[in-house]
Structure formats: C-alpha cells, structure tokens
Short mmCIF file of C-alpha atoms in Angstrom, two decimals:
data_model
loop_
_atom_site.label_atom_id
_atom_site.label_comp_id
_atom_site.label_asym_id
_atom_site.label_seq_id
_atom_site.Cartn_x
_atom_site.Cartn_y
_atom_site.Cartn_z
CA UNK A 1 0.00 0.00 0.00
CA UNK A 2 1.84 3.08 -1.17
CA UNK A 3 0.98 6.35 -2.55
CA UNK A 4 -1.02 7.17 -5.72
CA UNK A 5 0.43 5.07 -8.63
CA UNK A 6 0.05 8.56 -11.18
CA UNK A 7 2.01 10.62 -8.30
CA UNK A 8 4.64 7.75 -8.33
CA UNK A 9 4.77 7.51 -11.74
CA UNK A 10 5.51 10.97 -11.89
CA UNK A 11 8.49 10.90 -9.81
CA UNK A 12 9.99 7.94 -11.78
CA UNK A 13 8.93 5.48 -8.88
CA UNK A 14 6.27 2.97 -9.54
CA UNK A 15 4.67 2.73 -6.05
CA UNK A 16 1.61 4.01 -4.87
CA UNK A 17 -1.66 2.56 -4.51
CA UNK A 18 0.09 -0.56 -5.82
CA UNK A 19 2.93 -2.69 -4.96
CA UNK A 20 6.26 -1.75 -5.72
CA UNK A 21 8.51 -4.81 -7.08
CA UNK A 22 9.95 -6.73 -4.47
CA UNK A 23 14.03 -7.17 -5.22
CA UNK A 24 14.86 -8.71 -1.85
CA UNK A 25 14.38 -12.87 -1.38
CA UNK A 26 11.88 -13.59 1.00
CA UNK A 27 13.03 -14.98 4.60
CA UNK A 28 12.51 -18.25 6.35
CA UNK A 29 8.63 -18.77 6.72
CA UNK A 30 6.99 -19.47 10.28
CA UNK A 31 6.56 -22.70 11.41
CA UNK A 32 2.98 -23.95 10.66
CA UNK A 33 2.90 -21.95 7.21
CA UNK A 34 3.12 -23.55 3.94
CA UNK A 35 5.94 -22.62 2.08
CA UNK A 36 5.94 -24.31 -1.60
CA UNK A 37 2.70 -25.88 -1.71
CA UNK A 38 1.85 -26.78 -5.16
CA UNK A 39 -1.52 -26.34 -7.28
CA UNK A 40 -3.83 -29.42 -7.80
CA UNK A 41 -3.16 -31.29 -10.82
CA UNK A 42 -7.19 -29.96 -12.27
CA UNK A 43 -7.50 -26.55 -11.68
CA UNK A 44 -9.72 -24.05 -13.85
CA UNK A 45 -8.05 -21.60 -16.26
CA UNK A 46 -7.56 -18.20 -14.91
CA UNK A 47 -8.47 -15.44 -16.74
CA UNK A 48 -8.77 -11.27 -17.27
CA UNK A 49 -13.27 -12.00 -17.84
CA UNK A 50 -14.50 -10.06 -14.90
CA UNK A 51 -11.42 -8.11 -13.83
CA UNK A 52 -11.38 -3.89 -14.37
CA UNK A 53 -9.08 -1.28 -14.31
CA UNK A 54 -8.91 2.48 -12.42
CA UNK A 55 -7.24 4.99 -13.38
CA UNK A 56 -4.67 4.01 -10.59
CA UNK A 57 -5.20 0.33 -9.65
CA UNK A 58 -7.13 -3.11 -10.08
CA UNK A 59 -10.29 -4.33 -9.41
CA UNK A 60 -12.91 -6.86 -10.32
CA UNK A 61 -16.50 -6.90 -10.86
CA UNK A 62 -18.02 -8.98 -7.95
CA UNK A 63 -20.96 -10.86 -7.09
CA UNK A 64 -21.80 -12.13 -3.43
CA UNK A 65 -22.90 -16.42 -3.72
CA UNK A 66 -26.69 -15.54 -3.20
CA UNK A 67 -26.63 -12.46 -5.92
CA UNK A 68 -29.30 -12.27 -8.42
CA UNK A 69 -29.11 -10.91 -11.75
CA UNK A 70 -31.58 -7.94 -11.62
CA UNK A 71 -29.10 -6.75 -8.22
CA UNK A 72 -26.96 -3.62 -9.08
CA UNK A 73 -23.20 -5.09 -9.57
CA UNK A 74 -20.72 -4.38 -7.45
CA UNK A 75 -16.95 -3.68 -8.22
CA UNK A 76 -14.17 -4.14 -5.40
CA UNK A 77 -10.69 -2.58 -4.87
CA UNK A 78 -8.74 -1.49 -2.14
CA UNK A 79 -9.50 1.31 0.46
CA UNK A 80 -6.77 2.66 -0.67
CA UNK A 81 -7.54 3.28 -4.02
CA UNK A 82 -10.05 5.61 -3.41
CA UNK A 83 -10.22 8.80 -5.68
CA UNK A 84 -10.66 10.64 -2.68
CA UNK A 85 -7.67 9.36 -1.24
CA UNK A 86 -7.05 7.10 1.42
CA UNK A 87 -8.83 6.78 4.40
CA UNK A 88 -7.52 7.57 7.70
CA UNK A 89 -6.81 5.01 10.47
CA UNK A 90 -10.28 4.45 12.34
CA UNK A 91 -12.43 6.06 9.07
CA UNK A 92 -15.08 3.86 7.57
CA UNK A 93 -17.18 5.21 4.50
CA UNK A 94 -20.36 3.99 3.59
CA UNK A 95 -23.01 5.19 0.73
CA UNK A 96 -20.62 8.06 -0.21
CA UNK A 97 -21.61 9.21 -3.58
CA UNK A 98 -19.23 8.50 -6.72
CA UNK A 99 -19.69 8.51 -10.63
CA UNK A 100 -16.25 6.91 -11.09
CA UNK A 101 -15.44 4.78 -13.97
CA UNK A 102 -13.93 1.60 -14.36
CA UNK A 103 -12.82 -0.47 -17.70
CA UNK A 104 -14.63 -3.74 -17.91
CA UNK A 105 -12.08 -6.82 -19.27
CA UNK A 106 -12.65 -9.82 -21.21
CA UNK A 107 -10.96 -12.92 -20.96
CA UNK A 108 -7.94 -11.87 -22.82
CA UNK A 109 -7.76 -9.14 -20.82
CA UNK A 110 -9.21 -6.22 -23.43
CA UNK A 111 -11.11 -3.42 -22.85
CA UNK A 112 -14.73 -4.25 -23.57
CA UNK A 113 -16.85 -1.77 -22.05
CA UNK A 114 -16.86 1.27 -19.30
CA UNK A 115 -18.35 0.75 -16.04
CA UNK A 116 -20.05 3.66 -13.84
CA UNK A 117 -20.67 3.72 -10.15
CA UNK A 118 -23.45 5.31 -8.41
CA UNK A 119 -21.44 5.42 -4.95
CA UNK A 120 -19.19 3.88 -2.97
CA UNK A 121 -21.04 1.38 -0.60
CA UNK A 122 -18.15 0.39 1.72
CA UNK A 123 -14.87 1.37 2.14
CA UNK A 124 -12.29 1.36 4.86
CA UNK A 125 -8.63 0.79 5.38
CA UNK A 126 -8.97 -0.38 9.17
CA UNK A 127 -9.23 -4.11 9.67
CA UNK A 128 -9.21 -4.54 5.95
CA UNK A 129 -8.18 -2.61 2.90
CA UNK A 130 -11.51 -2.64 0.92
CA UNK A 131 -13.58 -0.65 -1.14
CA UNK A 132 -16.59 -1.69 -2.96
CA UNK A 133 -18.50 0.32 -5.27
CA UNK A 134 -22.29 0.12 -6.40
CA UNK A 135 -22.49 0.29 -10.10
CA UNK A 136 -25.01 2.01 -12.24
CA UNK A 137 -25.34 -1.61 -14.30
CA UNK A 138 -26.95 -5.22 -13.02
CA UNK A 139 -25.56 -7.94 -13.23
CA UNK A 140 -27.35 -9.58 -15.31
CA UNK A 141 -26.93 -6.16 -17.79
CA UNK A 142 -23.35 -6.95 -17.70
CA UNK A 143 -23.86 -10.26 -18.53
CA UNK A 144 -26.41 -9.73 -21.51
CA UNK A 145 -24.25 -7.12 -22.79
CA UNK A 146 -21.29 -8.24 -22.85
CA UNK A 147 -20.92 -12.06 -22.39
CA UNK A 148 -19.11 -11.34 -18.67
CA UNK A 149 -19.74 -12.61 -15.69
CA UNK A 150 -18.96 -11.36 -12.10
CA UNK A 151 -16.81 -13.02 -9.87
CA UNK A 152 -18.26 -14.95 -6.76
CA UNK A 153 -16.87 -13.82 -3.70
CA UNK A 154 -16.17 -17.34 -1.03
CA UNK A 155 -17.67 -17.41 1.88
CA UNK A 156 -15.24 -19.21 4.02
CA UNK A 157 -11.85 -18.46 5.25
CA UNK A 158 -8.80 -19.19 3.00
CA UNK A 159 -6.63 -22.59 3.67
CA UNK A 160 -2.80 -22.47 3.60
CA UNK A 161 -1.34 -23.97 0.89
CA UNK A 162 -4.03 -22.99 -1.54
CA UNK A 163 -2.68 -22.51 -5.30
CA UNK A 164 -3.73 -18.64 -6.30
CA UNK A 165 -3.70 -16.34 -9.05
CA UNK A 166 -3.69 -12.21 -8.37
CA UNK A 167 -5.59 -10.91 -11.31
CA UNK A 168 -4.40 -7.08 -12.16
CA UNK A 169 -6.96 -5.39 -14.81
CA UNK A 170 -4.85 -2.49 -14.96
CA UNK A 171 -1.55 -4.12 -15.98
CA UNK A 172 -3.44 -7.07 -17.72
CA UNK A 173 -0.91 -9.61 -15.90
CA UNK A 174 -2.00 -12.85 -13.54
CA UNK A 175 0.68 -13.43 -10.80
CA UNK A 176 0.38 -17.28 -9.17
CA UNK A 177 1.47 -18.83 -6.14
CA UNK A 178 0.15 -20.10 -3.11
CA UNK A 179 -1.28 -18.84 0.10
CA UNK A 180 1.74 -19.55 2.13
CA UNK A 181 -0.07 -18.33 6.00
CA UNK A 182 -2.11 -15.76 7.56
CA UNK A 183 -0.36 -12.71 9.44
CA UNK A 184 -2.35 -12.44 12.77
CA UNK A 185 -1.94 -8.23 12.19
CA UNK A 186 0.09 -6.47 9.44
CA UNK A 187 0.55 -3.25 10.36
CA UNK A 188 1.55 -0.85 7.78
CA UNK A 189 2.31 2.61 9.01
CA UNK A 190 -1.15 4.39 10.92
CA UNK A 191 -3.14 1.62 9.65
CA UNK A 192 -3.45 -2.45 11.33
CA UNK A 193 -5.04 -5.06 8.92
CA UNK A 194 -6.41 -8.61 10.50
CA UNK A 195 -5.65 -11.74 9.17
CA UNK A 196 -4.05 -11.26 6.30
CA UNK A 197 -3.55 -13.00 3.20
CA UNK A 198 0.43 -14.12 2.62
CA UNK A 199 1.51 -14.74 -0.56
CA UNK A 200 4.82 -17.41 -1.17
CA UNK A 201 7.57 -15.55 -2.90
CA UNK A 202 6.40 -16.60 -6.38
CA UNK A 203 4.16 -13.34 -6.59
CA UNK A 204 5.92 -10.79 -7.26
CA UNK A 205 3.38 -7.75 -7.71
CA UNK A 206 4.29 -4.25 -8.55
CA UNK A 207 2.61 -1.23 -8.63
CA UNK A 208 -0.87 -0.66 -9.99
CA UNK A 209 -1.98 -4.23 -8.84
CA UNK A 210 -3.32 -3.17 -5.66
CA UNK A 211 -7.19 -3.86 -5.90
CA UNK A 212 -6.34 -7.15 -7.73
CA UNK A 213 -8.71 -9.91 -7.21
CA UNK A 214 -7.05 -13.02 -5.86
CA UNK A 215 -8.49 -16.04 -6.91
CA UNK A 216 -8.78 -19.88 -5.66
CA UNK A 217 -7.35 -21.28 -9.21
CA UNK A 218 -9.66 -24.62 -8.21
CA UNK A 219 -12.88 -23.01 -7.44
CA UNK A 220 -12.35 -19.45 -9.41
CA UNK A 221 -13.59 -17.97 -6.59
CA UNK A 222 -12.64 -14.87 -4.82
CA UNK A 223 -10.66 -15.31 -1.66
CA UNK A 224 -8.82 -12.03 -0.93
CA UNK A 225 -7.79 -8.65 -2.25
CA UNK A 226 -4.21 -7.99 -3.54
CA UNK A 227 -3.33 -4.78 -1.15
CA UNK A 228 0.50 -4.32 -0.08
CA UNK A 229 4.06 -6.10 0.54
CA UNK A 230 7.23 -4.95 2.32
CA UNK A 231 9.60 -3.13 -0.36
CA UNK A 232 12.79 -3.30 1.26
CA UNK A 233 12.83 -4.56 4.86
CA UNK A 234 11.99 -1.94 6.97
CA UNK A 235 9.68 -2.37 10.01
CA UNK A 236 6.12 -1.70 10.16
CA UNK A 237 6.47 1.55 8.18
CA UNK A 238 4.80 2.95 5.29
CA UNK A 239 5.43 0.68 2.01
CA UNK A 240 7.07 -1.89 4.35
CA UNK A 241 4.04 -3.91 6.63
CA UNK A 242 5.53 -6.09 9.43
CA UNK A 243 3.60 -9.06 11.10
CA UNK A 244 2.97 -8.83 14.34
CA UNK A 245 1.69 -11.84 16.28
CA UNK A 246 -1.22 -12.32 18.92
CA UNK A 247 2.42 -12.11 21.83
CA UNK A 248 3.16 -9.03 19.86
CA UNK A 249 6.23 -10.67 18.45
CA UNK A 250 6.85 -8.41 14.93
CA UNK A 251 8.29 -10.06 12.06
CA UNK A 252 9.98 -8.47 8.88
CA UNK A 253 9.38 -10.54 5.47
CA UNK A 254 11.41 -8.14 3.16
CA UNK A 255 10.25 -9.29 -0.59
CA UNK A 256 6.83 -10.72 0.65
CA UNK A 257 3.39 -9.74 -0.53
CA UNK A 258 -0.21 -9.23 1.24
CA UNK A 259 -4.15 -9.84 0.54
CA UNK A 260 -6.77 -8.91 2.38
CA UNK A 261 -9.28 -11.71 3.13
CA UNK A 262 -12.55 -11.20 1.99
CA UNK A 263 -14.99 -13.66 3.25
CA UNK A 264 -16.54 -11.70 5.81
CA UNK A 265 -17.84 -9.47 2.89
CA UNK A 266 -21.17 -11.29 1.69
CA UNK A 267 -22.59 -11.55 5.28
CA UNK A 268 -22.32 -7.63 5.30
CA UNK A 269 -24.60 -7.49 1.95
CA UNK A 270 -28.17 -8.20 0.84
CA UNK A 271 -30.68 -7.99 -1.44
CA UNK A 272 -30.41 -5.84 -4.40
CA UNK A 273 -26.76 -5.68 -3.09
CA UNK A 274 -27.60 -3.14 -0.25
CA UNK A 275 -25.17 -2.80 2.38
CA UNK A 276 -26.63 -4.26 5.65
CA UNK A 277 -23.35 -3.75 8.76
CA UNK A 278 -25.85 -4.46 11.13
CA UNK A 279 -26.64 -8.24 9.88
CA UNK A 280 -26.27 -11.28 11.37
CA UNK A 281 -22.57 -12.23 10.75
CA UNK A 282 -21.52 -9.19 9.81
CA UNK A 283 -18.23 -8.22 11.07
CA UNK A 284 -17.34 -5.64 9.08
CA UNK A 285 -15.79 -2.42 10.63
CA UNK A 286 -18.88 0.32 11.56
CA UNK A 287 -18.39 3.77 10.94
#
C-alpha cells in the first residue's frame, strides 16, 4: 500500500496505490505456514473475464454467492484506491456518492466496455483494505451485454497452501502462487489489517496491482484482495508492513506480498446488493 500510482509515476517510482517490485528474497517462513505448496493437478483456467481497471489500480466486478441478476453489480478494490484518497486510520465510509469509472475486461484481458458507479457502498482501510463500489449496471446487464460474468466472492476463510492467481486489470498480468499463511496483524504505518492473506515468494506484484482480485485457481472464486508487501525490509512503516503476532512478536518478510481476506464481505450485503453492517454475521468495521 503506497501512494497514488500517477504521483509515483511521476516521480519515476512505480509505487503508490500498488505494490512496488519486491528485489529482496523472502526470509525463512513461520513454522505452521506452507511454504511451496503446489496447485492441484485440475485446476480451472484463470483469466482477465470479470477483472477492471482504475485509473490508478485493479479491481474486479463482484458478485456475493446468493446475488441475483436484476441486483446492481458491485466492483471491489482497495481502500486505498479511493479517488478521494485514502482513508484515515479508524475512518469507515459507507453510501458516499461516486460517478467513477472503471474499464470492464474480457478474458484476454481487453477493454470491452466502461463501467459507472453510483457510490461507494463500503470502504475502509482499518481491519481490511476494501472498497466496494455500487455500479449504475446489473448484473445480469453486464452479462447480456457483454458475455461477462462477475466473480463470486467465497464465503469461508482461506486454507494455507491454496494454489492462487492475483488478477491485475490495470496491468493485464495474472501473478500465481500459493497462500503460504495468515499474518495475525500487518501493520503498515497508521493503519493495522487482521488476518491477512500471505503470498509465497512466487508473486511478485508491482505497482498498480493493488485492488487485484485473488483467486482460488480450483474453485475461481474470490478469496482475498491484492493490497501491499514490504519493499525493502523496513519495520512496520509505510510501504514496508511487518507481522505482528497475537504475543506481539513483529516479524519483517522483506520481498513478501499481502491480501486482504474477503470472506466476511457477503454476510455484510443483501438484497439488491444493499449494504446491511448491522446483519447477522456481519463483522465488518462500523463507521
């Protein structure tokens, strides 16, 4: 999670609401995480159908697993790629008005069709690193339209060892690995994330894929969203998250990469895709 990827770009750095390019190995893992697990021998192809782009990081169009096609479609990014900037430690937005934009992808990852919000329905950046946008479009419009489906958000918490793909619409590039453990809290500068998402060393994401989907490659399913890694080793600091574990032990993973889990989302959401934080289930930081 870094600054705004056009501001970076501008100073020759890609950073920004996107990760920059790890160059440092990672280190030992923990015990009890899953360091090379492999992907099934059957998996189902991976591809762009679904995904979008902003004008500064990824995203996908999103469906929760009860959705029904006349429900306005949702799209989800980070907090942090907010076009109002990023939320401050604590700050949770909800039906916040927005006519942003957002470039609809096919399977081979071209440009198809432009996507219009109506408002942003949730966003935060404490807890999680999540926005999610109500479009102006159904889902069943989308699909109709332009042969696309959304993807289903899971339900259920991520497993270790579980072969991955993170999805960026705005580079058009798929980055695959595992889900090598969970990090009890990453803290990244003002802002503490829970349970997080680690990636094995194999995904190497740079800048402009924060928003990213990242999907089970044997169910196609959405399990997390791509959000941060630490750059170069430093401790807890902007650009470089630390772990820090339920002792309060902190540990550095220079090189390593983060997703934010995002199975606690469809409990939070309900018909005709309206935001619901006081449902059952819902745990979901309140404003």
């Amino acid at each position: 999670m870094k600054k705004p990827l056009l501001a970076a770009l501008g100073a020759l750095v890609i950073t920004g609401t996107g990760l920059a390019a790890p160059a440092v190995a990672a280190t030992a893992p923990s015990p009890g995480t899953v360091a090379a697990a492999k992907a099934p021998a059957t998996v189902q192809a991976v591809t762009f159908a679904g995904t979008v782009s902003l004008s500064n990081c990824s995203g996908s169009v999103v469906r929760l697993p009860d959705s029904e096609d006349d429900d306005p479609a949702l799209v989800m990014s980070n907090g942090h790629c907010l076009e109002t900037g990023f939320p401050a430690a604590g700050e949770v937005i909800v039906d916040q008005a927005s006519s942003r934009t957002f470039g609809l992808l096919n399977s081979a990852g071209t440009r198809v069709a432009t996507l219009r919000a109506s408002k942003i329905a949730y966003a935060t950046m404490t807890d999680t690193d999540v926005s999610l946008y109500q479009l102006t479009t159904t889902y069943g419009q989308i699909k109709s339209s332009y042969g696309i489906s959304a993807l289903t958000l899971n339900d259920t918490h991520p497993v270790a060892g579980t072969a991955i793909t993170v999805v960026s619409g705005y580079w058009k590039r798929t980055y695959a690995c595992a889900v090598d453990g969970f990090a009890y809290r990453l803290k990244e500068g003002e802002w503490t994330w829970k349970d997080s998402v680690r990636y094995t060393s194999a995904c190497q994401t740079i800048g402009g894929t924060s928003g990213s989907p990242v999907i089970n490659n044997a169910t196609g399913e959405v399990v997390a969203v791509n959000n941060t890694g630490n750059e170069d080793g430093g401790r807890c600091t902007d650009n470089n998250p630390c772990e820090v574990d339920e002792s309060g032990n902190v540990t550095v993973r220079a090189g390593i990469n983060y997703g934010q889990e995002t199975h606690q989302i469809p409990a939070c959401f309900g018909l005709d895709s309206k935001l619901d934080l006081s449902a059952s289930g819902c745990a979901l930081p309140k404003p």
